[in-house]
Amino acid sequence: MTAISASAVPAAASSDSDGAVLHRPVIDWFDAHARDLPWRRPEAGAWGVMVSEFMLQQTPVNRVLPVYEQWLARWPRPADLAAEPPGEAVRAWGRLGYPRRALRLHGAAAAIRERHGGDVPRDHAQLLALPGVGEYTAAAVASFAYGQRHPVLDTNVRRVFARAVGGAQYPPNATTAAERKLARTLLPEDEPTAARWAAATMELGALVCTARTPDCARCPIAALCAWRQAGSPEHDGPPRRGQTYAGTDRQVRGKLLAVLREAVTPVPQTTLDQVWDEPVQRARALDGLVSDGLVEPLSGGLYRLPLT
């Protein structure tokens, strides 16, 4: 795979402040084609943005929308969520997958209540110090909620940069230092423009520069794209990770959690034993849920969603 680096900026881009020539067409495209999503509306506030960022990790928008709406209706502020047991966050998470995100969001809400008077902090370092908030989420909240200047690198943005600037079909499997350096190089100097650029590149990757079938005819920077200029070469790097689900421990965990989410009282082991035939895998999945804090074991072979 072609390495992504600041020196890989196409000549057309590097001639105008290291990529500024890309900013206007991408932002203009975004202004015309951005989806009307609830977390992009002013009334969403920083908490709405934070909730969306937790939910959208590895989960498509169409699955997130109904859960997001229900979540904000029930817990419109961080303190509302923090006042409930963490198991209620797991229950409300439903079938979004990767339910540890629900516990992390609950932990972040509790920290916001305790450290910041119930308001999502504006400061990037304070965001990064919240439980469950990593480099990407802190940058996304600071950028999308508060209009600050931070490189926001999700899978969609990384793919746009890999193609348009690096000339590669796909980015590396994990974010690299070279990608972070490139993202900083391409970031507009003006804060509002930088925040708009972050949202625009993300949307471009989600709607046009998609993983499997990029719609280059609709791309506002197709003429500047290094990958197209190189003849759209096939990926020649390490195999891309797939997301298998059927038969995995993830599937078993999901089935076990589904039973516990529906239950109003603790669930006996015998009920959980019915969700999966293979006892070793079932036990491993249940042990993992307990270890992750998603399930609380009680005496007498009973289990429930966590209360503390």
Short mmCIF file of C-alpha atoms in Angstrom, two decimals:
data_model
loop_
_atom_site.label_atom_id
_atom_site.label_comp_id
_atom_site.label_asym_id
_atom_site.label_seq_id
_atom_site.Cartn_x
_atom_site.Cartn_y
_atom_site.Cartn_z
CA MET A 1 0.00 0.00 0.00
CA THR A 2 1.22 3.51 -0.74
CA ALA A 3 2.17 5.17 2.53
CA ILE A 4 0.10 8.19 3.47
CA SER A 5 2.28 11.15 4.28
CA ALA A 6 2.21 14.90 4.08
CA SER A 7 4.62 14.71 1.13
CA ALA A 8 2.00 12.68 -0.76
CA VAL A 9 -0.30 15.69 -1.19
CA PRO A 10 -0.95 16.01 -4.94
CA ALA A 11 0.73 18.89 -6.73
CA ALA A 12 -2.62 20.59 -7.25
CA ALA A 13 -3.25 20.49 -3.52
CA SER A 14 0.24 21.30 -2.27
CA SER A 15 0.41 24.42 -4.42
CA ASP A 16 -2.17 26.12 -2.22
CA SER A 17 -1.23 25.87 1.46
CA ASP A 18 -0.84 22.08 1.67
CA GLY A 19 -4.26 21.05 0.49
CA ALA A 20 -6.36 24.20 0.81
CA VAL A 21 -7.45 23.68 -2.80
CA LEU A 22 -9.43 20.70 -1.54
CA HIS A 23 -11.31 22.61 1.14
CA ARG A 24 -13.74 24.70 -0.87
CA PRO A 25 -15.06 21.99 -3.23
CA VAL A 26 -15.53 19.50 -0.40
CA ILE A 27 -17.22 22.02 1.89
CA ASP A 28 -19.42 23.33 -0.93
CA TRP A 29 -20.45 19.76 -1.71
CA PHE A 30 -21.25 19.19 1.96
CA ASP A 31 -23.36 22.36 2.12
CA ALA A 32 -25.43 21.04 -0.78
CA HIS A 33 -25.62 17.33 0.09
CA ALA A 34 -25.22 16.85 3.85
CA ARG A 35 -27.86 14.64 5.43
CA ASP A 36 -30.21 16.24 7.93
CA LEU A 37 -29.21 14.22 10.97
CA PRO A 38 -30.49 15.08 14.46
CA TRP A 39 -27.04 15.40 16.02
CA ARG A 40 -26.14 18.04 13.44
CA ARG A 41 -28.98 20.33 14.45
CA PRO A 42 -28.23 23.20 16.85
CA GLU A 43 -30.67 21.90 19.43
CA ALA A 44 -28.66 18.66 19.79
CA GLY A 45 -26.01 20.44 21.81
CA ALA A 46 -22.73 18.93 22.90
CA TRP A 47 -24.42 16.06 24.73
CA GLY A 48 -26.35 15.07 21.61
CA VAL A 49 -23.13 15.13 19.62
CA MET A 50 -21.34 13.01 22.23
CA VAL A 51 -24.13 10.43 22.34
CA SER A 52 -24.10 10.17 18.54
CA GLU A 53 -20.35 9.69 18.44
CA PHE A 54 -20.49 6.82 20.91
CA MET A 55 -23.36 5.17 19.02
CA LEU A 56 -21.95 5.62 15.52
CA GLN A 57 -18.70 3.79 16.24
CA GLN A 58 -18.85 0.70 14.00
CA THR A 59 -22.63 1.12 13.57
CA PRO A 60 -24.47 2.56 10.53
CA VAL A 61 -26.63 5.66 10.78
CA ASN A 62 -29.92 3.89 10.00
CA ARG A 63 -29.50 1.62 13.03
CA VAL A 64 -28.45 4.46 15.31
CA LEU A 65 -31.26 6.91 14.54
CA PRO A 66 -34.16 5.29 16.47
CA VAL A 67 -32.01 4.43 19.49
CA TYR A 68 -30.51 7.93 19.52
CA GLU A 69 -33.95 9.57 19.51
CA GLN A 70 -35.16 7.34 22.36
CA TRP A 71 -31.96 7.89 24.33
CA LEU A 72 -32.15 11.72 24.16
CA ALA A 73 -35.85 11.70 24.98
CA ARG A 74 -35.12 9.69 28.13
CA TRP A 75 -31.79 11.27 29.07
CA PRO A 76 -31.64 14.79 27.60
CA ARG A 77 -28.66 15.73 29.80
CA PRO A 78 -25.66 13.81 31.10
CA ALA A 79 -26.92 14.05 34.70
CA ASP A 80 -30.16 12.31 33.69
CA LEU A 81 -28.21 9.29 32.48
CA ALA A 82 -25.78 9.37 35.40
CA ALA A 83 -28.71 9.21 37.84
CA GLU A 84 -29.75 5.78 36.54
CA PRO A 85 -27.95 2.44 37.06
CA PRO A 86 -25.45 1.56 34.31
CA GLY A 87 -27.56 -1.49 33.47
CA GLU A 88 -30.28 0.83 32.21
CA ALA A 89 -27.83 2.23 29.67
CA VAL A 90 -27.06 -1.32 28.53
CA ARG A 91 -30.79 -2.06 28.31
CA ALA A 92 -31.52 1.08 26.26
CA TRP A 93 -28.57 0.34 23.97
CA GLY A 94 -30.67 -2.44 22.47
CA ARG A 95 -29.12 -4.20 19.50
CA LEU A 96 -26.62 -1.53 18.45
CA GLY A 97 -23.79 -3.93 19.20
CA TYR A 98 -20.54 -3.45 21.13
CA PRO A 99 -22.53 -2.74 24.32
CA ARG A 100 -19.48 -1.75 26.33
CA ARG A 101 -19.97 1.60 24.61
CA ALA A 102 -23.14 2.01 26.70
CA LEU A 103 -21.20 1.52 29.93
CA ARG A 104 -18.51 3.94 28.76
CA LEU A 105 -21.10 6.55 27.86
CA HIS A 106 -22.70 6.12 31.28
CA GLY A 107 -19.28 6.53 32.89
CA ALA A 108 -18.63 9.67 30.85
CA ALA A 109 -22.01 11.08 31.89
CA ALA A 110 -21.23 10.46 35.56
CA ALA A 111 -17.84 12.18 35.21
CA ILE A 112 -19.44 15.15 33.44
CA ARG A 113 -21.90 15.51 36.30
CA GLU A 114 -19.19 15.24 38.94
CA ARG A 115 -16.38 17.23 37.32
CA HIS A 116 -18.11 19.74 35.04
CA GLY A 117 -21.43 20.60 36.64
CA GLY A 118 -23.38 18.49 34.17
CA ASP A 119 -22.17 20.26 31.03
CA VAL A 120 -20.04 18.54 28.40
CA PRO A 121 -16.66 20.32 28.64
CA ARG A 122 -15.40 22.44 25.77
CA ASP A 123 -11.72 21.87 26.44
CA HIS A 124 -10.20 19.08 24.36
CA ALA A 125 -7.97 17.85 27.20
CA GLN A 126 -10.95 17.68 29.57
CA LEU A 127 -12.92 15.75 26.98
CA LEU A 128 -10.04 13.33 26.52
CA ALA A 129 -9.90 12.77 30.29
CA LEU A 130 -13.50 11.52 30.42
CA PRO A 131 -13.99 7.74 30.82
CA GLY A 132 -14.46 6.01 27.49
CA VAL A 133 -13.46 9.06 25.44
CA GLY A 134 -10.50 8.49 23.16
CA GLU A 135 -8.60 10.58 20.66
CA TYR A 136 -11.26 10.41 17.96
CA THR A 137 -14.29 11.10 20.18
CA ALA A 138 -12.64 14.05 21.96
CA ALA A 139 -11.73 15.64 18.63
CA ALA A 140 -15.17 14.98 17.16
CA VAL A 141 -17.06 16.53 20.09
CA ALA A 142 -14.73 19.54 20.24
CA SER A 143 -15.09 20.04 16.49
CA PHE A 144 -18.75 19.25 15.84
CA ALA A 145 -20.21 20.61 19.08
CA TYR A 146 -17.93 23.56 19.71
CA GLY A 147 -16.55 24.43 16.26
CA GLN A 148 -12.92 23.94 17.26
CA ARG A 149 -9.95 23.09 15.07
CA HIS A 150 -9.00 19.44 15.51
CA PRO A 151 -8.19 16.65 13.03
CA VAL A 152 -11.09 14.18 13.16
CA LEU A 153 -10.03 10.81 11.78
CA ASP A 154 -12.73 8.18 11.50
CA THR A 155 -12.77 5.36 8.95
CA ASN A 156 -14.55 7.47 6.34
CA VAL A 157 -12.13 10.39 6.60
CA ARG A 158 -9.13 8.09 6.54
CA ARG A 159 -10.43 6.47 3.35
CA VAL A 160 -10.95 9.86 1.65
CA PHE A 161 -7.42 10.94 2.55
CA ALA A 162 -5.93 7.58 1.54
CA ARG A 163 -7.43 7.90 -1.94
CA ALA A 164 -7.43 11.61 -2.63
CA VAL A 165 -3.98 12.30 -1.19
CA GLY A 166 -2.16 9.01 -0.69
CA GLY A 167 -3.19 7.31 -3.92
CA ALA A 168 -4.20 4.11 -2.11
CA GLN A 169 -7.54 2.33 -2.30
CA TYR A 170 -7.76 1.84 1.46
CA PRO A 171 -6.04 3.25 4.55
CA PRO A 172 -4.03 1.00 6.88
CA ASN A 173 -5.96 -1.28 9.21
CA ALA A 174 -5.07 0.93 12.19
CA THR A 175 -4.56 4.69 12.27
CA THR A 176 -0.89 5.57 11.83
CA ALA A 177 1.25 8.52 12.86
CA ALA A 178 1.62 9.41 9.18
CA GLU A 179 -2.16 9.66 8.82
CA ARG A 180 -2.38 11.93 11.86
CA LYS A 181 0.36 14.14 10.46
CA LEU A 182 -1.39 14.35 7.10
CA ALA A 183 -4.72 15.21 8.75
CA ARG A 184 -3.05 18.08 10.62
CA THR A 185 -1.42 19.27 7.41
CA LEU A 186 -4.74 19.36 5.57
CA LEU A 187 -6.66 21.06 8.39
CA PRO A 188 -7.81 24.61 7.55
CA GLU A 189 -6.34 27.31 9.77
CA ASP A 190 -9.67 29.00 10.47
CA GLU A 191 -11.58 27.24 13.28
CA PRO A 192 -15.10 27.31 11.77
CA THR A 193 -13.75 26.20 8.40
CA ALA A 194 -11.74 23.42 10.05
CA ALA A 195 -14.83 22.14 11.85
CA ARG A 196 -16.82 22.25 8.61
CA TRP A 197 -14.01 20.43 6.78
CA ALA A 198 -14.02 17.67 9.41
CA ALA A 199 -17.75 17.10 8.97
CA ALA A 200 -17.56 17.41 5.18
CA THR A 201 -14.78 14.86 4.69
CA MET A 202 -16.61 12.42 6.94
CA GLU A 203 -19.80 12.80 4.93
CA LEU A 204 -17.93 12.48 1.64
CA GLY A 205 -16.52 9.15 2.79
CA ALA A 206 -19.90 7.95 4.01
CA LEU A 207 -21.90 8.86 0.89
CA VAL A 208 -19.52 9.04 -2.09
CA CYS A 209 -16.04 7.72 -1.37
CA THR A 210 -17.43 4.49 0.05
CA ALA A 211 -15.39 1.39 0.78
CA ARG A 212 -16.76 -0.98 -1.85
CA THR A 213 -18.33 1.14 -4.59
CA PRO A 214 -17.00 4.69 -4.63
CA ASP A 215 -19.13 6.99 -6.80
CA CYS A 216 -16.29 8.97 -8.34
CA ALA A 217 -18.63 10.66 -10.82
CA ARG A 218 -20.25 12.49 -7.88
CA CYS A 219 -17.03 13.35 -6.08
CA PRO A 220 -16.22 17.08 -5.92
CA ILE A 221 -12.46 16.40 -5.88
CA ALA A 222 -12.30 13.56 -8.41
CA ALA A 223 -10.03 15.60 -10.67
CA LEU A 224 -7.55 16.01 -7.79
CA CYS A 225 -7.72 12.44 -6.51
CA ALA A 226 -4.31 10.76 -6.46
CA TRP A 227 -5.87 7.29 -6.56
CA ARG A 228 -7.81 8.07 -9.74
CA GLN A 229 -4.76 9.74 -11.28
CA ALA A 230 -2.87 6.50 -10.62
CA GLY A 231 -5.55 4.45 -12.40
CA SER A 232 -7.44 3.34 -9.28
CA PRO A 233 -4.99 0.53 -8.37
CA GLU A 234 -6.26 -2.40 -6.34
CA HIS A 235 -5.33 -2.69 -2.68
CA ASP A 236 -2.02 -4.53 -2.31
CA GLY A 237 -1.40 -4.21 1.42
CA PRO A 238 -2.27 -6.49 4.36
CA PRO A 239 -5.69 -8.17 4.11
CA ARG A 240 -8.50 -5.97 5.30
CA ARG A 241 -10.22 -7.15 8.46
CA GLY A 242 -13.72 -8.47 7.98
CA GLN A 243 -16.49 -8.28 10.57
CA THR A 244 -17.83 -11.80 10.84
CA TYR A 245 -20.63 -12.28 13.34
CA ALA A 246 -22.49 -15.57 12.91
CA GLY A 247 -21.23 -18.22 15.29
CA THR A 248 -18.84 -15.90 17.11
CA ASP A 249 -18.66 -15.11 20.81
CA ARG A 250 -20.08 -11.70 19.88
CA GLN A 251 -23.26 -13.36 18.67
CA VAL A 252 -23.55 -15.44 21.84
CA ARG A 253 -22.97 -12.38 24.01
CA GLY A 254 -25.68 -10.56 22.10
CA LYS A 255 -28.16 -13.38 22.67
CA LEU A 256 -27.40 -13.50 26.38
CA LEU A 257 -27.76 -9.74 26.73
CA ALA A 258 -31.03 -9.79 24.81
CA VAL A 259 -32.54 -12.07 27.46
CA LEU A 260 -31.29 -9.88 30.29
CA ARG A 261 -32.50 -6.67 28.64
CA GLU A 262 -36.02 -8.05 28.40
CA ALA A 263 -36.09 -9.32 31.99
CA VAL A 264 -37.51 -7.24 34.83
CA THR A 265 -36.11 -9.56 37.50
CA PRO A 266 -32.80 -11.49 37.76
CA VAL A 267 -32.49 -14.32 35.28
CA PRO A 268 -31.53 -17.88 36.34
CA GLN A 269 -28.63 -19.69 34.71
CA THR A 270 -31.04 -22.29 33.30
CA THR A 271 -32.75 -19.61 31.22
CA LEU A 272 -29.47 -18.33 29.84
CA ASP A 273 -28.41 -21.88 29.00
CA GLN A 274 -31.20 -22.03 26.44
CA VAL A 275 -29.85 -19.28 24.19
CA TRP A 276 -26.89 -21.28 22.79
CA ASP A 277 -26.32 -25.01 22.45
CA GLU A 278 -22.53 -25.11 22.78
CA PRO A 279 -21.84 -24.98 26.54
CA VAL A 280 -18.15 -24.04 26.44
CA GLN A 281 -18.69 -21.08 24.13
CA ARG A 282 -21.79 -20.03 26.04
CA ALA A 283 -19.91 -20.08 29.36
CA ARG A 284 -17.01 -18.16 27.84
CA ALA A 285 -19.36 -15.51 26.48
CA LEU A 286 -21.14 -15.13 29.82
CA ASP A 287 -17.84 -14.93 31.70
CA GLY A 288 -16.75 -12.22 29.28
CA LEU A 289 -19.92 -10.21 29.89
CA VAL A 290 -19.36 -10.43 33.64
CA SER A 291 -15.69 -9.47 33.27
CA ASP A 292 -16.66 -6.46 31.12
CA GLY A 293 -19.13 -5.26 33.73
CA LEU A 294 -22.11 -5.76 31.42
CA VAL A 295 -23.68 -8.49 33.56
CA GLU A 296 -23.80 -8.81 37.34
CA PRO A 297 -23.81 -12.32 38.87
CA LEU A 298 -25.91 -12.87 41.99
CA SER A 299 -26.09 -15.69 44.47
CA GLY A 300 -28.19 -18.69 43.55
CA GLY A 301 -27.08 -18.76 39.92
CA LEU A 302 -28.93 -15.54 38.99
CA TYR A 303 -27.79 -12.77 36.65
CA ARG A 304 -28.92 -9.22 35.90
CA LEU A 305 -27.79 -6.05 34.20
CA PRO A 306 -25.46 -4.05 36.48
CA LEU A 307 -26.88 -1.70 39.10
CA THR A 308 -23.57 -0.10 40.09
#
